[in-house]
């Protein structure tokens, strides 16, 4: 039996809030979070995990509530740290990181560091919760590094495509630690 992991990249966030940890969802994002329940009513979810960021937790909360499950927060599933302050040229910074996976700003993380941290944590989850159906509330960059790990051709253009989709849902099927399938799920 396959372990199914549904990564749900958060719904539309309020970008006027520059605090990455507490950034909330917009009214549209809150509505889209409610719509996830309709999408998953016929898929029994066993476990919910999330990065410890408000927008990720709030995106999967209605779904966890529907299934009467708790959301386990795992710090190592968090989004990358860019630097200690807000950067205006996010596009230029992102391009540099995708061209050089080891590039990071002072006090920030490289995509390689984010990928290693997220894959290590995902593999622990896969080892402990085999043959379960799991939802992980996530972020665009963290998810993109995971997808790049399993499909090295996943690059900047793919990241740019999904960074505009709120929420973005993708299912990865595993046999133990071996990836068997990747399927995008339209909302």
Tab-separated table of C-alpha atoms in Angstrom:
chain	number	residue	atom	x	y	z
A	1	UNK	CA	0.000	0.000	0.000
A	2	UNK	CA	1.179	3.496	-0.855
A	3	UNK	CA	1.809	6.370	1.518
A	4	UNK	CA	0.029	9.403	0.080
A	5	UNK	CA	1.323	12.842	0.998
A	6	UNK	CA	-0.785	15.820	-0.027
A	7	UNK	CA	1.271	18.986	0.123
A	8	UNK	CA	-1.023	21.998	0.337
A	9	UNK	CA	0.743	25.257	-0.284
A	10	UNK	CA	-1.039	27.942	1.722
A	11	UNK	CA	-3.975	29.931	0.399
A	12	UNK	CA	-3.676	33.600	-0.572
A	13	UNK	CA	-1.714	35.520	2.103
A	14	UNK	CA	-1.895	39.161	3.107
A	15	UNK	CA	1.398	40.496	1.732
A	16	UNK	CA	0.883	43.794	3.549
A	17	UNK	CA	1.948	41.908	6.671
A	18	UNK	CA	5.739	41.595	6.301
A	19	UNK	CA	6.107	39.267	9.293
A	20	UNK	CA	6.647	35.854	7.741
A	21	UNK	CA	5.603	33.932	10.853
A	22	UNK	CA	2.308	35.722	11.533
A	23	UNK	CA	1.217	36.588	7.964
A	24	UNK	CA	-2.484	35.805	7.788
A	25	UNK	CA	-4.733	34.794	4.907
A	26	UNK	CA	-6.832	37.249	2.915
A	27	UNK	CA	-10.646	36.835	2.898
A	28	UNK	CA	-10.246	34.959	-0.421
A	29	UNK	CA	-7.596	32.758	1.178
A	30	UNK	CA	-9.908	31.956	4.080
A	31	UNK	CA	-12.682	31.003	1.638
A	32	UNK	CA	-10.327	28.825	-0.405
A	33	UNK	CA	-9.319	27.052	2.823
A	34	UNK	CA	-12.967	26.198	3.431
A	35	UNK	CA	-13.218	24.904	-0.151
A	36	UNK	CA	-10.522	22.305	0.580
A	37	UNK	CA	-13.068	20.390	2.653
A	38	UNK	CA	-15.193	19.768	-0.457
A	39	UNK	CA	-12.158	18.514	-2.363
A	40	UNK	CA	-11.124	15.992	0.296
A	41	UNK	CA	-14.481	14.682	1.593
A	42	UNK	CA	-13.964	11.297	-0.105
A	43	UNK	CA	-10.252	10.983	0.787
A	44	UNK	CA	-9.752	9.769	4.358
A	45	UNK	CA	-6.883	11.758	5.869
A	46	UNK	CA	-5.005	10.115	8.734
A	47	UNK	CA	-2.550	12.845	9.740
A	48	UNK	CA	-1.992	16.578	9.416
A	49	UNK	CA	1.368	18.318	9.658
A	50	UNK	CA	2.250	21.934	9.070
A	51	UNK	CA	5.014	24.432	9.110
A	52	UNK	CA	4.575	26.632	12.184
A	53	UNK	CA	3.440	29.652	10.148
A	54	UNK	CA	-0.052	31.091	10.541
A	55	UNK	CA	-0.991	31.031	6.844
A	56	UNK	CA	-0.096	27.329	6.481
A	57	UNK	CA	-1.941	26.289	9.614
A	58	UNK	CA	-4.990	28.407	8.759
A	59	UNK	CA	-5.128	26.911	5.253
A	60	UNK	CA	-5.447	23.309	6.443
A	61	UNK	CA	-7.368	23.996	9.692
A	62	UNK	CA	-10.884	23.612	8.192
A	63	UNK	CA	-9.821	20.295	6.673
A	64	UNK	CA	-8.291	19.022	9.932
A	65	UNK	CA	-11.428	20.118	11.771
A	66	UNK	CA	-13.602	18.214	9.276
A	67	UNK	CA	-11.607	15.023	9.904
A	68	UNK	CA	-11.452	15.731	13.661
A	69	UNK	CA	-7.645	15.626	13.642
A	70	UNK	CA	-4.993	17.767	15.283
A	71	UNK	CA	-2.377	19.586	13.218
A	72	UNK	CA	1.107	18.611	14.327
A	73	UNK	CA	3.468	21.537	13.892
A	74	UNK	CA	7.015	20.667	12.870
A	75	UNK	CA	9.497	23.525	12.861
A	76	UNK	CA	11.839	21.809	10.391
A	77	UNK	CA	9.094	21.927	7.746
A	78	UNK	CA	9.251	25.726	7.773
A	79	UNK	CA	9.806	28.004	4.800
A	80	UNK	CA	13.306	29.281	4.104
A	81	UNK	CA	14.609	32.220	6.033
A	82	UNK	CA	15.543	34.905	3.515
A	83	UNK	CA	17.288	37.367	5.851
A	84	UNK	CA	16.483	39.369	8.967
A	85	UNK	CA	14.635	42.102	7.062
A	86	UNK	CA	12.113	42.436	4.228
A	87	UNK	CA	13.707	42.494	0.756
A	88	UNK	CA	12.158	44.470	-2.057
A	89	UNK	CA	13.739	42.621	-5.005
A	90	UNK	CA	12.331	39.185	-4.261
A	91	UNK	CA	12.431	38.196	-7.937
A	92	UNK	CA	16.155	38.944	-8.302
A	93	UNK	CA	16.939	37.174	-5.051
A	94	UNK	CA	14.927	34.121	-6.099
A	95	UNK	CA	16.691	33.919	-9.455
A	96	UNK	CA	20.086	33.981	-7.729
A	97	UNK	CA	19.027	31.176	-5.405
A	98	UNK	CA	17.767	28.946	-8.206
A	99	UNK	CA	20.965	29.527	-10.210
A	100	UNK	CA	23.108	28.681	-7.175
A	101	UNK	CA	21.449	26.400	-4.592
A	102	UNK	CA	24.112	27.414	-2.046
A	103	UNK	CA	23.436	31.191	-2.361
A	104	UNK	CA	21.942	32.936	0.665
A	105	UNK	CA	21.832	36.378	2.215
A	106	UNK	CA	23.437	37.059	5.617
A	107	UNK	CA	21.369	35.359	8.300
A	108	UNK	CA	19.341	33.518	5.674
A	109	UNK	CA	19.188	30.014	4.240
A	110	UNK	CA	20.183	28.630	0.868
A	111	UNK	CA	17.787	26.464	-1.119
A	112	UNK	CA	20.144	23.562	-0.477
A	113	UNK	CA	19.779	24.025	3.290
A	114	UNK	CA	15.989	24.270	2.998
A	115	UNK	CA	15.885	21.178	0.804
A	116	UNK	CA	18.071	19.112	3.145
A	117	UNK	CA	16.032	20.124	6.194
A	118	UNK	CA	12.678	19.429	4.521
A	119	UNK	CA	13.695	16.112	2.933
A	120	UNK	CA	15.161	14.845	6.207
A	121	UNK	CA	11.891	15.685	7.982
A	122	UNK	CA	9.712	14.233	5.200
A	123	UNK	CA	11.696	10.994	5.271
A	124	UNK	CA	11.167	10.702	9.046
A	125	UNK	CA	7.420	11.144	8.504
A	126	UNK	CA	7.436	8.523	5.734
A	127	UNK	CA	9.289	6.027	7.919
A	128	UNK	CA	6.984	6.455	10.913
A	129	UNK	CA	3.630	6.784	9.129
A	130	UNK	CA	3.827	4.201	6.351
A	131	UNK	CA	0.729	3.484	4.293
A	132	UNK	CA	-1.094	6.508	5.685
A	133	UNK	CA	-2.712	9.460	3.946
A	134	UNK	CA	-1.059	12.647	5.117
A	135	UNK	CA	-1.629	16.364	4.565
A	136	UNK	CA	1.290	18.762	4.984
A	137	UNK	CA	0.604	22.505	5.061
A	138	UNK	CA	3.489	24.095	3.214
A	139	UNK	CA	4.989	27.074	1.388
A	140	UNK	CA	6.051	27.655	-2.198
A	141	UNK	CA	9.818	27.612	-1.758
A	142	UNK	CA	9.958	24.746	0.731
A	143	UNK	CA	7.689	22.651	-1.491
A	144	UNK	CA	9.674	23.570	-4.602
A	145	UNK	CA	12.903	22.321	-3.042
A	146	UNK	CA	11.188	19.019	-2.222
A	147	UNK	CA	9.914	18.697	-5.793
A	148	UNK	CA	13.402	19.550	-7.087
A	149	UNK	CA	14.879	16.777	-4.921
A	150	UNK	CA	12.634	14.155	-6.513
A	151	UNK	CA	12.639	15.718	-9.971
A	152	UNK	CA	15.907	17.653	-10.536
A	153	UNK	CA	14.477	19.279	-13.681
A	154	UNK	CA	12.061	21.207	-11.445
A	155	UNK	CA	13.559	24.693	-11.513
A	156	UNK	CA	12.929	28.430	-11.458
A	157	UNK	CA	10.235	28.376	-14.165
A	158	UNK	CA	8.307	25.710	-12.246
A	159	UNK	CA	8.699	27.632	-8.987
A	160	UNK	CA	7.422	30.790	-10.711
A	161	UNK	CA	4.399	28.855	-11.969
A	162	UNK	CA	3.310	27.545	-8.579
A	163	UNK	CA	4.120	30.703	-6.629
A	164	UNK	CA	1.054	32.305	-8.214
A	165	UNK	CA	-1.311	29.455	-7.284
A	166	UNK	CA	-3.078	29.767	-3.918
A	167	UNK	CA	-3.574	27.146	-2.625
A	168	UNK	CA	-1.417	24.783	-4.668
A	169	UNK	CA	-2.026	21.089	-4.043
A	170	UNK	CA	0.168	18.194	-5.120
A	171	UNK	CA	0.057	14.524	-4.141
A	172	UNK	CA	3.218	12.461	-3.854
A	173	UNK	CA	2.848	8.690	-3.584
A	174	UNK	CA	5.589	6.723	-1.833
A	175	UNK	CA	6.530	3.106	-1.253
A	176	UNK	CA	8.614	3.481	1.897
A	177	UNK	CA	11.072	6.243	0.832
A	178	UNK	CA	10.749	5.617	-2.917
A	179	UNK	CA	8.682	8.140	-4.846
A	180	UNK	CA	6.159	6.394	-7.088
A	181	UNK	CA	4.032	9.245	-8.396
A	182	UNK	CA	3.471	13.006	-8.478
A	183	UNK	CA	0.022	14.412	-9.267
A	184	UNK	CA	-1.142	18.029	-9.197
A	185	UNK	CA	-4.622	18.401	-7.720
A	186	UNK	CA	-6.725	21.302	-9.030
A	187	UNK	CA	-8.911	23.026	-6.441
